[in-house]
Coordinates of C-alpha atoms in Angstrom, one line a residue:
M1 CA -14.5 51.3 3.1
M2 CA -12.7 50.6 6.4
K3 CA -9.9 48.4 6.9
P4 CA -9.7 45.8 9.6
S5 CA -7.8 46.7 12.3
T6 CA -4.3 45.1 13.0
S7 CA -6.2 42.9 16.5
R8 CA -9.1 42.4 13.8
R9 CA -6.8 40.8 11.5
F10 CA -5.4 38.8 13.9
A11 CA -8.5 37.7 15.2
I12 CA -9.5 36.7 11.2
S13 CA -6.2 35.0 11.3
A14 CA -6.5 33.2 14.4
W15 CA -10.1 31.6 13.8
L16 CA -8.3 30.8 10.4
L17 CA -5.9 28.9 12.0
L18 CA -7.8 27.6 14.5
L19 CA -10.8 26.0 11.3
V20 CA -8.2 24.1 9.7
I21 CA -6.6 22.5 12.6
L22 CA -10.7 21.2 13.2
V23 CA -10.9 19.9 9.8
M24 CA -7.6 18.7 9.4
P25 CA -7.4 14.6 9.3
A26 CA -6.6 13.0 12.4
G27 CA -3.4 10.8 10.9
D28 CA -1.2 14.1 9.9
P29 CA 0.9 14.3 12.7
A30 CA 1.9 10.4 11.5
L31 CA 2.6 11.9 8.3
A32 CA 4.7 13.8 10.3
Q33 CA 7.1 11.6 11.7
D34 CA 6.5 9.3 8.9
S35 CA 10.0 11.4 7.3
K36 CA 11.7 10.4 10.6
A37 CA 10.3 6.8 11.0
W38 CA 10.9 5.2 7.2
T39 CA 14.6 7.4 7.1
E40 CA 14.7 5.0 10.7
I41 CA 13.5 1.6 8.6
R42 CA 15.0 2.3 5.8
S43 CA 18.4 2.8 6.8
E44 CA 18.1 -0.8 8.4
L45 CA 17.2 -2.5 6.1
Y46 CA 19.3 -0.9 3.0
G47 CA 21.7 1.3 4.6
D48 CA 22.7 4.9 4.0
D49 CA 24.3 4.0 -0.1
R50 CA 21.7 2.5 -1.7
T51 CA 19.3 4.5 -4.2
I52 CA 15.7 3.4 -3.9
H53 CA 13.5 5.0 -7.5
D54 CA 10.5 5.2 -7.6
G55 CA 8.1 2.6 -7.8
S56 CA 5.3 4.3 -9.3
G57 CA 5.7 3.3 -13.0
L58 CA 6.9 -0.6 -11.3
L59 CA 4.2 -0.9 -9.0
E60 CA 1.0 -0.4 -8.0
I61 CA -0.2 -0.8 -4.2
E62 CA -4.0 -0.9 -3.1
A63 CA -5.3 -0.5 0.0
P64 CA -8.2 1.4 1.9
D65 CA -8.0 4.4 2.3
R66 CA -9.6 4.2 5.9
A67 CA -9.8 0.4 7.2
Q68 CA -13.1 -1.0 8.4
D69 CA -11.0 -3.2 10.8
A70 CA -7.0 -2.1 11.8
A71 CA -6.5 -5.8 12.5
L72 CA -7.0 -6.9 9.2
V73 CA -6.6 -4.4 6.2
P74 CA -6.4 -6.4 2.8
I75 CA -3.8 -4.9 0.8
S76 CA -2.5 -5.8 -2.6
I77 CA 0.6 -5.4 -4.7
K78 CA 0.5 -5.9 -8.4
S79 CA 4.0 -5.6 -10.8
M80 CA 3.7 -4.0 -14.1
I81 CA 7.0 -5.0 -15.6
G82 CA 6.4 -4.9 -19.3
P83 CA 6.4 -8.1 -21.3
D84 CA 9.9 -6.6 -23.2
D85 CA 11.8 -6.0 -20.2
E86 CA 14.4 -9.1 -19.0
R87 CA 14.4 -8.4 -15.9
Y88 CA 11.6 -10.4 -12.5
I89 CA 11.4 -8.9 -9.2
K90 CA 13.8 -11.1 -7.1
S91 CA 12.0 -9.6 -3.9
L92 CA 9.5 -7.8 -2.3
T93 CA 9.2 -6.3 1.3
I94 CA 6.0 -4.7 3.0
V95 CA 6.8 -1.4 5.9
I96 CA 4.2 0.1 7.6
D97 CA 6.2 3.1 9.3
E98 CA 4.3 3.2 12.1
N99 CA 3.9 -0.3 13.6
P100 CA 6.1 -1.3 16.3
A101 CA 7.4 -4.3 14.4
P102 CA 7.0 -1.8 10.7
V103 CA 8.2 -4.8 8.2
A104 CA 5.6 -7.0 8.0
G105 CA 7.6 -9.3 6.1
T106 CA 9.3 -10.1 2.9
F107 CA 8.8 -12.1 0.0
H108 CA 11.3 -14.2 -2.4
F109 CA 10.0 -14.2 -6.1
S110 CA 12.1 -16.5 -9.2
R111 CA 10.5 -16.1 -13.4
A112 CA 8.8 -19.4 -11.8
N113 CA 6.1 -17.0 -10.6
G114 CA 5.6 -15.3 -14.0
I115 CA 4.0 -12.8 -12.0
A116 CA 5.7 -11.0 -8.7
D117 CA 2.0 -9.9 -7.6
I118 CA 1.0 -10.7 -4.3
A119 CA -2.2 -10.0 -1.8
T120 CA -2.3 -10.5 1.4
R121 CA -4.0 -8.4 4.9
V122 CA -2.0 -6.5 8.0
R123 CA -2.1 -4.9 11.1
V124 CA -2.4 -1.3 11.0
N125 CA -1.3 0.4 14.7
A126 CA -1.6 3.8 13.2
Y127 CA -2.1 6.0 10.5
S128 CA 0.6 5.2 7.8
N129 CA 2.5 5.0 5.1
I130 CA 2.5 1.7 3.8
R131 CA 5.4 0.6 1.2
A132 CA 6.5 -1.7 -1.1
I133 CA 10.1 -2.2 -2.1
A134 CA 10.8 -4.5 -5.1
E135 CA 14.8 -5.7 -5.4
M136 CA 15.0 -6.4 -8.9
D137 CA 17.3 -9.2 -10.3
D138 CA 20.2 -6.9 -11.1
G139 CA 20.1 -5.3 -7.7
Q140 CA 18.0 -2.1 -8.6
L141 CA 15.1 -0.7 -5.6
Y142 CA 11.9 0.5 -6.7
M143 CA 9.2 1.5 -3.8
A144 CA 5.5 2.2 -4.1
E145 CA 3.6 3.7 -1.3
T146 CA 0.3 4.3 -0.2
F147 CA -1.4 6.4 2.9
V148 CA -3.9 4.1 5.1
K149 CA -6.1 5.5 8.1
A150 CA -6.2 2.9 10.8
S151 CA -5.2 2.4 14.2
G152 CA -4.9 -0.1 17.0
G153 CA -4.3 -3.2 15.1
C154 CA -1.4 -5.0 16.5
A155 CA -2.8 -4.4 20.0
A156 CA -6.5 -5.6 18.5
P157 CA -8.6 -8.2 20.6
A158 CA -7.1 -11.4 19.6
T159 CA -9.6 -14.9 18.3
K160 CA -12.5 -14.8 20.3
N161 CA -11.9 -18.7 20.7
N162 CA -8.2 -19.3 21.6
A163 CA -8.5 -23.1 22.0
Q164 CA -10.3 -23.8 18.9
A165 CA -7.4 -21.4 17.2
M166 CA -4.7 -23.8 19.4
A167 CA -6.8 -27.2 17.7
R168 CA -6.5 -25.7 14.2
L169 CA -2.9 -24.3 14.6
G170 CA -1.5 -24.9 11.3
D171 CA -4.3 -25.9 9.3
M172 CA -3.5 -24.8 5.4
R173 CA -5.7 -24.5 2.5
M174 CA -5.4 -23.9 -0.9
R175 CA -7.4 -23.1 -3.6
Q176 CA -6.5 -22.2 -7.8
I177 CA -8.1 -19.2 -9.4
G178 CA -9.2 -19.2 -12.2
E179 CA -8.4 -21.2 -15.2
W180 CA -5.0 -22.6 -15.1
E181 CA -3.1 -23.1 -18.7
V182 CA 0.3 -25.2 -19.1
D183 CA 3.3 -22.1 -19.5
Q184 CA 0.9 -19.4 -18.2
P185 CA 0.6 -17.3 -14.9
A186 CA -2.1 -18.9 -12.5
E187 CA -3.4 -17.5 -9.2
V188 CA -3.2 -19.4 -6.4
Q189 CA -4.6 -18.6 -2.1
L190 CA -2.9 -20.4 0.4
M191 CA -4.4 -19.2 3.7
I192 CA -3.1 -20.9 7.0
S193 CA -5.2 -21.4 10.6
H194 CA -2.9 -19.3 13.0
P195 CA -3.4 -16.4 15.7
N196 CA -0.7 -14.7 14.5
F197 CA 0.0 -13.0 17.8
S198 CA 1.2 -10.0 18.2
G199 CA 2.3 -9.9 21.6
L200 CA 0.4 -6.9 22.4
Q201 CA -2.7 -8.3 22.8
T202 CA -4.9 -9.9 25.7
D203 CA -6.9 -12.6 27.0
Q204 CA -10.3 -11.8 26.3
V205 CA -11.3 -14.4 28.6
T206 CA -8.1 -14.1 31.4
Q207 CA -7.4 -11.0 30.4
L208 CA -3.8 -12.1 30.3
W209 CA -0.9 -10.6 28.0
I210 CA -0.5 -12.9 24.9
P211 CA 2.7 -13.8 24.3
S212 CA 3.9 -13.4 20.2
H213 CA 3.9 -16.7 18.3
Y214 CA 3.4 -16.0 14.4
V215 CA 3.8 -17.2 11.0
N216 CA 7.9 -16.5 10.6
D217 CA 8.2 -18.7 7.2
L218 CA 6.7 -20.1 4.7
A219 CA 7.9 -22.3 1.4
V220 CA 5.6 -23.2 -1.7
S221 CA 6.9 -25.3 -3.9
I222 CA 5.8 -27.8 -7.3
D223 CA 7.2 -31.0 -7.3
G224 CA 10.1 -29.7 -5.7
Q225 CA 10.7 -26.8 -7.6
E226 CA 10.8 -23.4 -4.8
I227 CA 8.0 -21.2 -6.4
L228 CA 8.1 -18.5 -3.5
T229 CA 9.6 -18.4 -0.1
F230 CA 8.2 -15.3 2.5
E231 CA 9.9 -14.7 5.7
G232 CA 7.3 -12.5 8.4
D233 CA 6.6 -10.9 11.7
I234 CA 3.6 -9.4 13.6
S235 CA 2.3 -7.1 11.5
I236 CA 0.4 -10.4 9.3
S237 CA -2.6 -10.1 10.5
E238 CA -4.1 -13.7 12.2
N239 CA -5.2 -16.8 10.0
P240 CA -2.9 -15.4 7.3
S241 CA -3.9 -15.5 3.6
F242 CA -1.5 -14.4 0.3
N243 CA -2.5 -14.6 -3.2
F244 CA 0.8 -14.8 -5.8
F245 CA 1.3 -16.5 -8.8
V246 CA 2.8 -19.6 -10.3
M247 CA 3.7 -20.9 -13.9
P248 CA 2.2 -24.4 -13.5
K249 CA 4.2 -27.0 -16.0
G250 CA 1.2 -29.3 -16.2
E251 CA -0.8 -31.4 -13.0
G252 CA 1.5 -31.6 -10.8
E253 CA 1.6 -30.8 -6.7
L254 CA 1.9 -27.7 -4.9
T255 CA 3.7 -28.0 -1.2
A256 CA 3.6 -25.7 1.9
R257 CA 5.4 -25.6 4.2
A258 CA 5.2 -23.1 6.7
T259 CA 7.4 -22.3 10.6
D260 CA 6.2 -20.6 13.2
T261 CA 8.2 -18.6 16.1
K262 CA 7.4 -21.5 18.6
G263 CA 9.0 -24.3 16.1
N264 CA 6.1 -25.6 14.5
V265 CA 6.1 -26.7 11.5
F266 CA 2.9 -27.0 9.3
E267 CA 3.3 -28.8 5.3
Q268 CA 0.8 -29.4 3.5
R269 CA -0.1 -31.0 -0.7
W270 CA -2.3 -30.9 -3.5
P271 CA -2.4 -31.3 -6.5
L272 CA -2.8 -29.2 -9.2
R273 CA -5.6 -28.8 -12.0
M274 CA -5.6 -28.1 -15.4
G275 CA -8.6 -25.7 -17.0
S276 CA -11.5 -24.1 -15.1
A277 CA -10.3 -24.0 -11.4
S278 CA -12.9 -22.1 -8.9

């Protein structure tokens, strides 16, 4: 059998290379830049000296491989600390590498949470790694990550009716999930009505640019004891929603206090009930 000529071999190789490029996922350019993006973010957040350990045995981060709506990407972060581990997660930071403001926010926990799990919704502006970095109470850092295909989330059109959105500004709802027992981890969902404007959007009616305006601080307490705090940025979706855990001591009162970047303060209280909550 005759061997293909050099020119033919080159043509075959070129064709194969073209085929690889054509079938390569569109997100690969973001992957190529990821190392540089994360290096800069990491240095700014933690400096160059702190070690970040593999968190795959400590954290599990879940998000869709390809988001249906880049402005409302659901993510959940679950802790997998064993019952005999005396440590707890002191804080959890969510980073979206390719977003204009990559640090979506930081949650601060205490032992009063029981479980340091979080679920929320974020904006994803380009194909990107989403990272969860846990800082333990002993100062050690652990990271888990996942890759999400989505684009345009930070500049996606804002709420269709700004007047209605501003009329509901700061309204909050709290939902107890599942069976609640004293001194057992119990799940809460907290929802805040707020457009969380990113500063990259335009009004759908006037087509004018909308300045950034978002919830940047949240504090949750039960009967005066602080349970959870959060500092956020533009990567949290409009109408922020957070699922987290508490360790109820009985039928007390949960208080949520949120502030936004215009200095507005929103506070609401709800009674807690033991037994079947929802």
